[in-house]
């Protein structure tokens, strides 16, 4: 339903898009999102309003386009970005620096609130060229975890000047992404196809568990944890495959799904409807994976690019809670997959989903908002 999508051309390549988290009382759909750019002369962090909600056509279709509320220059490429709370955004830079920006909603400005210079570095923090890209950041306010090309993991607190904890040689390869499994545990993915779990309560600097893609050491670029079931994790990597892992089971993925033709850059479970998962890729596609069990009763959508049905590999495991992603009932293993961008050509670098809304950004210097994901 491309007619539900509004586009905004922004004359910079967009590396990250993120919805602002809703206030606890919010009933209306999300409206504010942030973007970060990369590979431009001057990179920027920008805050957008998704558009005029009053501007709705006769059939309920939505007409406005996103408009810029405020922006601020950013030193280096924006490698990752997460909201810490309603007003603060944590940004990871290719220079190795991690910055908290504050969005002042009263006068629509952005300011740098706090900066950890060269949180990631190759040789030493003091040399001018020593920075190593900070590739991933995840927040659980007030805690912030960052990972980098230097194989380092940092644990920061928003209110503290120095790192609470640094694991210097956490990995000998590049760490590409990180997520919280629970408040004291994180999971990282690296450039040789490994997932590692780190227990932040332990003082030792070794992972508590290591998982890996069998044999082929495909770099993993992204990871997301199922919002309700902390043992289910999705990853994507250089070969475009989607891997689903059950971290209680063995050391291999539960299922490997053929997905994109090129690198998968981001994977996100829908936060409130996690039978739906979204992935985006260098190949210019953005896929909506629907694993909800009633897929067989649904009308088949028009599929453009991509197969219409994928079959999961089955593992018969005794599940306390059956998740669609770990289903061992073969009749339920059909999955509806829809490419939400039929004829895009350049890389889709980032996406975020919240409620009925999807935002994504591309190397075609555009941001797109779809406000009727499940229409």
JSON list of N, CA and C in Angstrom, two decimals, residues 217-273:
[
{"chain": "A", "resi": 217, "resn": "UNK", "atom": "N", "xyz": [31.09, -18.20, 9.18]},
{"chain": "A", "resi": 217, "resn": "UNK", "atom": "CA", "xyz": [31.62, -16.94, 9.72]},
{"chain": "A", "resi": 217, "resn": "UNK", "atom": "C", "xyz": [31.13, -15.71, 8.98]},
{"chain": "A", "resi": 218, "resn": "UNK", "atom": "N", "xyz": [29.86, -15.70, 8.64]},
{"chain": "A", "resi": 218, "resn": "UNK", "atom": "CA", "xyz": [29.28, -14.54, 7.94]},
{"chain": "A", "resi": 218, "resn": "UNK", "atom": "C", "xyz": [29.15, -13.38, 8.92]},
{"chain": "A", "resi": 219, "resn": "UNK", "atom": "N", "xyz": [29.68, -12.21, 8.57]},
{"chain": "A", "resi": 219, "resn": "UNK", "atom": "CA", "xyz": [29.53, -11.06, 9.48]},
{"chain": "A", "resi": 219, "resn": "UNK", "atom": "C", "xyz": [28.06, -10.78, 9.80]},
{"chain": "A", "resi": 220, "resn": "UNK", "atom": "N", "xyz": [27.78, -10.60, 11.08]},
{"chain": "A", "resi": 220, "resn": "UNK", "atom": "CA", "xyz": [26.43, -10.23, 11.51]},
{"chain": "A", "resi": 220, "resn": "UNK", "atom": "C", "xyz": [26.39, -8.72, 11.74]},
{"chain": "A", "resi": 221, "resn": "UNK", "atom": "N", "xyz": [25.36, -8.06, 11.20]},
{"chain": "A", "resi": 221, "resn": "UNK", "atom": "CA", "xyz": [25.27, -6.60, 11.30]},
{"chain": "A", "resi": 221, "resn": "UNK", "atom": "C", "xyz": [24.25, -6.11, 12.30]},
{"chain": "A", "resi": 222, "resn": "UNK", "atom": "N", "xyz": [23.24, -6.93, 12.59]},
{"chain": "A", "resi": 222, "resn": "UNK", "atom": "CA", "xyz": [22.15, -6.41, 13.40]},
{"chain": "A", "resi": 222, "resn": "UNK", "atom": "C", "xyz": [21.54, -7.50, 14.27]},
{"chain": "A", "resi": 223, "resn": "UNK", "atom": "N", "xyz": [20.91, -7.08, 15.35]},
{"chain": "A", "resi": 223, "resn": "UNK", "atom": "CA", "xyz": [20.30, -8.02, 16.29]},
{"chain": "A", "resi": 223, "resn": "UNK", "atom": "C", "xyz": [19.11, -7.34, 16.95]},
{"chain": "A", "resi": 224, "resn": "UNK", "atom": "N", "xyz": [18.07, -8.11, 17.25]},
{"chain": "A", "resi": 224, "resn": "UNK", "atom": "CA", "xyz": [16.98, -7.60, 18.07]},
{"chain": "A", "resi": 224, "resn": "UNK", "atom": "C", "xyz": [16.44, -8.73, 18.92]},
{"chain": "A", "resi": 225, "resn": "UNK", "atom": "N", "xyz": [16.00, -8.39, 20.11]},
{"chain": "A", "resi": 225, "resn": "UNK", "atom": "CA", "xyz": [15.45, -9.39, 21.02]},
{"chain": "A", "resi": 225, "resn": "UNK", "atom": "C", "xyz": [13.94, -9.30, 20.99]},
{"chain": "A", "resi": 226, "resn": "UNK", "atom": "N", "xyz": [13.28, -10.46, 21.03]},
{"chain": "A", "resi": 226, "resn": "UNK", "atom": "CA", "xyz": [11.82, -10.51, 21.11]},
{"chain": "A", "resi": 226, "resn": "UNK", "atom": "C", "xyz": [11.37, -9.74, 22.35]},
{"chain": "A", "resi": 227, "resn": "UNK", "atom": "N", "xyz": [10.41, -8.83, 22.21]},
{"chain": "A", "resi": 227, "resn": "UNK", "atom": "CA", "xyz": [10.08, -7.95, 23.35]},
{"chain": "A", "resi": 227, "resn": "UNK", "atom": "C", "xyz": [9.51, -8.67, 24.57]},
{"chain": "A", "resi": 228, "resn": "UNK", "atom": "N", "xyz": [8.83, -9.83, 24.36]},
{"chain": "A", "resi": 228, "resn": "UNK", "atom": "CA", "xyz": [8.22, -10.51, 25.51]},
{"chain": "A", "resi": 228, "resn": "UNK", "atom": "C", "xyz": [8.98, -11.76, 25.93]},
{"chain": "A", "resi": 229, "resn": "UNK", "atom": "N", "xyz": [9.71, -12.34, 25.00]},
{"chain": "A", "resi": 229, "resn": "UNK", "atom": "CA", "xyz": [10.39, -13.61, 25.30]},
{"chain": "A", "resi": 229, "resn": "UNK", "atom": "C", "xyz": [11.89, -13.43, 25.12]},
{"chain": "A", "resi": 230, "resn": "UNK", "atom": "N", "xyz": [12.56, -13.25, 26.26]},
{"chain": "A", "resi": 230, "resn": "UNK", "atom": "CA", "xyz": [13.94, -12.79, 26.22]},
{"chain": "A", "resi": 230, "resn": "UNK", "atom": "C", "xyz": [14.90, -13.81, 25.65]},
{"chain": "A", "resi": 231, "resn": "UNK", "atom": "N", "xyz": [14.43, -15.04, 25.47]},
{"chain": "A", "resi": 231, "resn": "UNK", "atom": "CA", "xyz": [15.33, -16.07, 24.93]},
{"chain": "A", "resi": 231, "resn": "UNK", "atom": "C", "xyz": [15.31, -16.10, 23.40]},
{"chain": "A", "resi": 232, "resn": "UNK", "atom": "N", "xyz": [14.40, -15.35, 22.78]},
{"chain": "A", "resi": 232, "resn": "UNK", "atom": "CA", "xyz": [14.31, -15.36, 21.31]},
{"chain": "A", "resi": 232, "resn": "UNK", "atom": "C", "xyz": [14.99, -14.12, 20.75]},
{"chain": "A", "resi": 233, "resn": "UNK", "atom": "N", "xyz": [15.92, -14.36, 19.83]},
{"chain": "A", "resi": 233, "resn": "UNK", "atom": "CA", "xyz": [16.72, -13.27, 19.26]},
{"chain": "A", "resi": 233, "resn": "UNK", "atom": "C", "xyz": [16.75, -13.45, 17.74]},
{"chain": "A", "resi": 234, "resn": "UNK", "atom": "N", "xyz": [16.67, -12.33, 17.03]},
{"chain": "A", "resi": 234, "resn": "UNK", "atom": "CA", "xyz": [16.79, -12.35, 15.57]},
{"chain": "A", "resi": 234, "resn": "UNK", "atom": "C", "xyz": [18.06, -11.62, 15.17]},
{"chain": "A", "resi": 235, "resn": "UNK", "atom": "N", "xyz": [18.79, -12.16, 14.19]},
{"chain": "A", "resi": 235, "resn": "UNK", "atom": "CA", "xyz": [19.99, -11.48, 13.68]},
{"chain": "A", "resi": 235, "resn": "UNK", "atom": "C", "xyz": [19.96, -11.47, 12.16]},
{"chain": "A", "resi": 236, "resn": "UNK", "atom": "N", "xyz": [20.70, -10.51, 11.60]},
{"chain": "A", "resi": 236, "resn": "UNK", "atom": "CA", "xyz": [20.86, -10.44, 10.15]},
{"chain": "A", "resi": 236, "resn": "UNK", "atom": "C", "xyz": [22.28, -10.05, 9.82]},
{"chain": "A", "resi": 237, "resn": "UNK", "atom": "N", "xyz": [22.74, -10.48, 8.64]},
{"chain": "A", "resi": 237, "resn": "UNK", "atom": "CA", "xyz": [24.14, -10.21, 8.33]},
{"chain": "A", "resi": 237, "resn": "UNK", "atom": "C", "xyz": [24.41, -9.97, 6.87]},
{"chain": "A", "resi": 238, "resn": "UNK", "atom": "N", "xyz": [25.68, -10.19, 6.52]},
{"chain": "A", "resi": 238, "resn": "UNK", "atom": "CA", "xyz": [26.19, -9.82, 5.21]},
{"chain": "A", "resi": 238, "resn": "UNK", "atom": "C", "xyz": [25.52, -10.60, 4.08]},
{"chain": "A", "resi": 239, "resn": "UNK", "atom": "N", "xyz": [25.10, -11.84, 4.38]},
{"chain": "A", "resi": 239, "resn": "UNK", "atom": "CA", "xyz": [24.50, -12.66, 3.31]},
{"chain": "A", "resi": 239, "resn": "UNK", "atom": "C", "xyz": [23.00, -12.42, 3.18]},
{"chain": "A", "resi": 240, "resn": "UNK", "atom": "N", "xyz": [22.43, -11.50, 3.96]},
{"chain": "A", "resi": 240, "resn": "UNK", "atom": "CA", "xyz": [21.01, -11.18, 3.84]},
{"chain": "A", "resi": 240, "resn": "UNK", "atom": "C", "xyz": [20.08, -12.16, 4.52]},
{"chain": "A", "resi": 241, "resn": "UNK", "atom": "N", "xyz": [20.64, -13.24, 5.13]},
{"chain": "A", "resi": 241, "resn": "UNK", "atom": "CA", "xyz": [19.80, -14.24, 5.80]},
{"chain": "A", "resi": 241, "resn": "UNK", "atom": "C", "xyz": [19.25, -13.69, 7.12]},
{"chain": "A", "resi": 242, "resn": "UNK", "atom": "N", "xyz": [18.03, -14.12, 7.46]},
{"chain": "A", "resi": 242, "resn": "UNK", "atom": "CA", "xyz": [17.47, -13.84, 8.77]},
{"chain": "A", "resi": 242, "resn": "UNK", "atom": "C", "xyz": [17.66, -15.09, 9.63]},
{"chain": "A", "resi": 243, "resn": "UNK", "atom": "N", "xyz": [18.28, -14.94, 10.79]},
{"chain": "A", "resi": 243, "resn": "UNK", "atom": "CA", "xyz": [18.47, -16.08, 11.70]},
{"chain": "A", "resi": 243, "resn": "UNK", "atom": "C", "xyz": [17.66, -15.84, 12.96]},
{"chain": "A", "resi": 244, "resn": "UNK", "atom": "N", "xyz": [16.94, -16.87, 13.39]},
{"chain": "A", "resi": 244, "resn": "UNK", "atom": "CA", "xyz": [16.21, -16.82, 14.66]},
{"chain": "A", "resi": 244, "resn": "UNK", "atom": "C", "xyz": [16.92, -17.76, 15.63]},
{"chain": "A", "resi": 245, "resn": "UNK", "atom": "N", "xyz": [17.21, -17.27, 16.82]},
{"chain": "A", "resi": 245, "resn": "UNK", "atom": "CA", "xyz": [17.95, -18.04, 17.82]},
{"chain": "A", "resi": 245, "resn": "UNK", "atom": "C", "xyz": [17.11, -18.19, 19.08]},
{"chain": "A", "resi": 246, "resn": "UNK", "atom": "N", "xyz": [17.24, -19.35, 19.71]},
{"chain": "A", "resi": 246, "resn": "UNK", "atom": "CA", "xyz": [16.69, -19.56, 21.05]},
{"chain": "A", "resi": 246, "resn": "UNK", "atom": "C", "xyz": [17.89, -19.77, 21.95]},
{"chain": "A", "resi": 247, "resn": "UNK", "atom": "N", "xyz": [18.20, -18.77, 22.76]},
{"chain": "A", "resi": 247, "resn": "UNK", "atom": "CA", "xyz": [19.47, -18.83, 23.48]},
{"chain": "A", "resi": 247, "resn": "UNK", "atom": "C", "xyz": [19.44, -19.83, 24.63]},
{"chain": "A", "resi": 248, "resn": "UNK", "atom": "N", "xyz": [18.31, -20.51, 24.84]},
{"chain": "A", "resi": 248, "resn": "UNK", "atom": "CA", "xyz": [18.28, -21.61, 25.81]},
{"chain": "A", "resi": 248, "resn": "UNK", "atom": "C", "xyz": [18.73, -22.90, 25.15]},
{"chain": "A", "resi": 249, "resn": "UNK", "atom": "N", "xyz": [18.76, -22.93, 23.80]},
{"chain": "A", "resi": 249, "resn": "UNK", "atom": "CA", "xyz": [18.93, -24.18, 23.06]},
{"chain": "A", "resi": 249, "resn": "UNK", "atom": "C", "xyz": [20.24, -24.18, 22.28]},
{"chain": "A", "resi": 250, "resn": "UNK", "atom": "N", "xyz": [21.15, -25.07, 22.63]},
{"chain": "A", "resi": 250, "resn": "UNK", "atom": "CA", "xyz": [22.34, -25.27, 21.81]},
{"chain": "A", "resi": 250, "resn": "UNK", "atom": "C", "xyz": [23.08, -23.99, 21.50]},
{"chain": "A", "resi": 251, "resn": "UNK", "atom": "N", "xyz": [23.86, -24.03, 20.43]},
{"chain": "A", "resi": 251, "resn": "UNK", "atom": "CA", "xyz": [24.66, -22.85, 20.08]},
{"chain": "A", "resi": 251, "resn": "UNK", "atom": "C", "xyz": [24.44, -22.43, 18.64]},
{"chain": "A", "resi": 252, "resn": "UNK", "atom": "N", "xyz": [23.40, -22.98, 18.01]},
{"chain": "A", "resi": 252, "resn": "UNK", "atom": "CA", "xyz": [23.13, -22.68, 16.59]},
{"chain": "A", "resi": 252, "resn": "UNK", "atom": "C", "xyz": [21.76, -22.06, 16.45]},
{"chain": "A", "resi": 253, "resn": "UNK", "atom": "N", "xyz": [21.52, -21.36, 15.33]},
{"chain": "A", "resi": 253, "resn": "UNK", "atom": "CA", "xyz": [20.18, -20.78, 15.15]},
{"chain": "A", "resi": 253, "resn": "UNK", "atom": "C", "xyz": [19.10, -21.86, 15.05]},
{"chain": "A", "resi": 254, "resn": "UNK", "atom": "N", "xyz": [17.90, -21.54, 15.52]},
{"chain": "A", "resi": 254, "resn": "UNK", "atom": "CA", "xyz": [16.75, -22.43, 15.40]},
{"chain": "A", "resi": 254, "resn": "UNK", "atom": "C", "xyz": [16.28, -22.46, 13.95]},
{"chain": "A", "resi": 255, "resn": "UNK", "atom": "N", "xyz": [16.31, -21.31, 13.30]},
{"chain": "A", "resi": 255, "resn": "UNK", "atom": "CA", "xyz": [15.95, -21.29, 11.88]},
{"chain": "A", "resi": 255, "resn": "UNK", "atom": "C", "xyz": [16.74, -20.25, 11.12]},
{"chain": "A", "resi": 256, "resn": "UNK", "atom": "N", "xyz": [17.01, -20.58, 9.87]},
{"chain": "A", "resi": 256, "resn": "UNK", "atom": "CA", "xyz": [17.71, -19.69, 8.94]},
{"chain": "A", "resi": 256, "resn": "UNK", "atom": "C", "xyz": [16.74, -19.45, 7.80]},
{"chain": "A", "resi": 257, "resn": "UNK", "atom": "N", "xyz": [16.46, -18.19, 7.53]},
{"chain": "A", "resi": 257, "resn": "UNK", "atom": "CA", "xyz": [15.46, -17.87, 6.51]},
{"chain": "A", "resi": 257, "resn": "UNK", "atom": "C", "xyz": [16.11, -17.08, 5.39]},
{"chain": "A", "resi": 258, "resn": "UNK", "atom": "N", "xyz": [15.92, -17.53, 4.17]},
{"chain": "A", "resi": 258, "resn": "UNK", "atom": "CA", "xyz": [16.41, -16.78, 3.03]},
{"chain": "A", "resi": 258, "resn": "UNK", "atom": "C", "xyz": [15.68, -15.45, 2.99]},
{"chain": "A", "resi": 259, "resn": "UNK", "atom": "N", "xyz": [16.42, -14.38, 2.94]},
{"chain": "A", "resi": 259, "resn": "UNK", "atom": "CA", "xyz": [15.78, -13.07, 2.96]},
{"chain": "A", "resi": 259, "resn": "UNK", "atom": "C", "xyz": [16.30, -12.22, 1.81]},
{"chain": "A", "resi": 260, "resn": "UNK", "atom": "N", "xyz": [17.24, -11.33, 2.13]},
{"chain": "A", "resi": 260, "resn": "UNK", "atom": "CA", "xyz": [17.63, -10.31, 1.16]},
{"chain": "A", "resi": 260, "resn": "UNK", "atom": "C", "xyz": [18.77, -10.77, 0.26]},
{"chain": "A", "resi": 261, "resn": "UNK", "atom": "N", "xyz": [18.93, -10.03, -0.85]},
{"chain": "A", "resi": 261, "resn": "UNK", "atom": "CA", "xyz": [19.98, -10.34, -1.82]},
{"chain": "A", "resi": 261, "resn": "UNK", "atom": "C", "xyz": [21.34, -9.77, -1.40]},
{"chain": "A", "resi": 262, "resn": "UNK", "atom": "N", "xyz": [21.35, -8.94, -0.40]},
{"chain": "A", "resi": 262, "resn": "UNK", "atom": "CA", "xyz": [22.60, -8.29, 0.02]},
{"chain": "A", "resi": 262, "resn": "UNK", "atom": "C", "xyz": [22.52, -8.08, 1.54]},
{"chain": "A", "resi": 263, "resn": "UNK", "atom": "N", "xyz": [23.47, -7.33, 2.10]},
{"chain": "A", "resi": 263, "resn": "UNK", "atom": "CA", "xyz": [23.55, -7.15, 3.55]},
{"chain": "A", "resi": 263, "resn": "UNK", "atom": "C", "xyz": [22.22, -6.75, 4.15]},
{"chain": "A", "resi": 264, "resn": "UNK", "atom": "N", "xyz": [21.88, -7.37, 5.27]},
{"chain": "A", "resi": 264, "resn": "UNK", "atom": "CA", "xyz": [20.75, -6.92, 6.08]},
{"chain": "A", "resi": 264, "resn": "UNK", "atom": "C", "xyz": [21.29, -5.91, 7.10]},
{"chain": "A", "resi": 265, "resn": "UNK", "atom": "N", "xyz": [20.72, -4.72, 7.10]},
{"chain": "A", "resi": 265, "resn": "UNK", "atom": "CA", "xyz": [21.26, -3.68, 7.98]},
{"chain": "A", "resi": 265, "resn": "UNK", "atom": "C", "xyz": [20.55, -3.60, 9.33]},
{"chain": "A", "resi": 266, "resn": "UNK", "atom": "N", "xyz": [19.22, -3.83, 9.34]},
{"chain": "A", "resi": 266, "resn": "UNK", "atom": "CA", "xyz": [18.52, -3.78, 10.63]},
{"chain": "A", "resi": 266, "resn": "UNK", "atom": "C", "xyz": [17.42, -4.82, 10.66]},
{"chain": "A", "resi": 267, "resn": "UNK", "atom": "N", "xyz": [17.16, -5.32, 11.87]},
{"chain": "A", "resi": 267, "resn": "UNK", "atom": "CA", "xyz": [16.03, -6.23, 12.10]},
{"chain": "A", "resi": 267, "resn": "UNK", "atom": "C", "xyz": [15.31, -5.73, 13.35]},
{"chain": "A", "resi": 268, "resn": "UNK", "atom": "N", "xyz": [13.98, -5.65, 13.27]},
{"chain": "A", "resi": 268, "resn": "UNK", "atom": "CA", "xyz": [13.20, -5.22, 14.44]},
{"chain": "A", "resi": 268, "resn": "UNK", "atom": "C", "xyz": [11.93, -6.04, 14.59]},
{"chain": "A", "resi": 269, "resn": "UNK", "atom": "N", "xyz": [11.77, -6.65, 15.76]},
{"chain": "A", "resi": 269, "resn": "UNK", "atom": "CA", "xyz": [10.47, -7.18, 16.12]},
{"chain": "A", "resi": 269, "resn": "UNK", "atom": "C", "xyz": [9.55, -5.99, 16.38]},
{"chain": "A", "resi": 270, "resn": "UNK", "atom": "N", "xyz": [8.27, -6.11, 16.00]},
{"chain": "A", "resi": 270, "resn": "UNK", "atom": "CA", "xyz": [7.33, -5.05, 16.38]},
{"chain": "A", "resi": 270, "resn": "UNK", "atom": "C", "xyz": [7.21, -5.06, 17.90]},
{"chain": "A", "resi": 271, "resn": "UNK", "atom": "N", "xyz": [7.37, -3.89, 18.56]},
{"chain": "A", "resi": 271, "resn": "UNK", "atom": "CA", "xyz": [7.47, -3.90, 20.02]},
{"chain": "A", "resi": 271, "resn": "UNK", "atom": "C", "xyz": [6.21, -4.39, 20.74]},
{"chain": "A", "resi": 272, "resn": "UNK", "atom": "N", "xyz": [5.03, -4.16, 20.15]},
{"chain": "A", "resi": 272, "resn": "UNK", "atom": "CA", "xyz": [3.81, -4.59, 20.82]},
{"chain": "A", "resi": 272, "resn": "UNK", "atom": "C", "xyz": [3.10, -5.72, 20.08]},
{"chain": "A", "resi": 273, "resn": "UNK", "atom": "N", "xyz": [3.62, -6.10, 18.93]},
{"chain": "A", "resi": 273, "resn": "UNK", "atom": "CA", "xyz": [2.99, -7.14, 18.11]},
{"chain": "A", "resi": 273, "resn": "UNK", "atom": "C", "xyz": [4.09, -8.01, 17.51]}
]
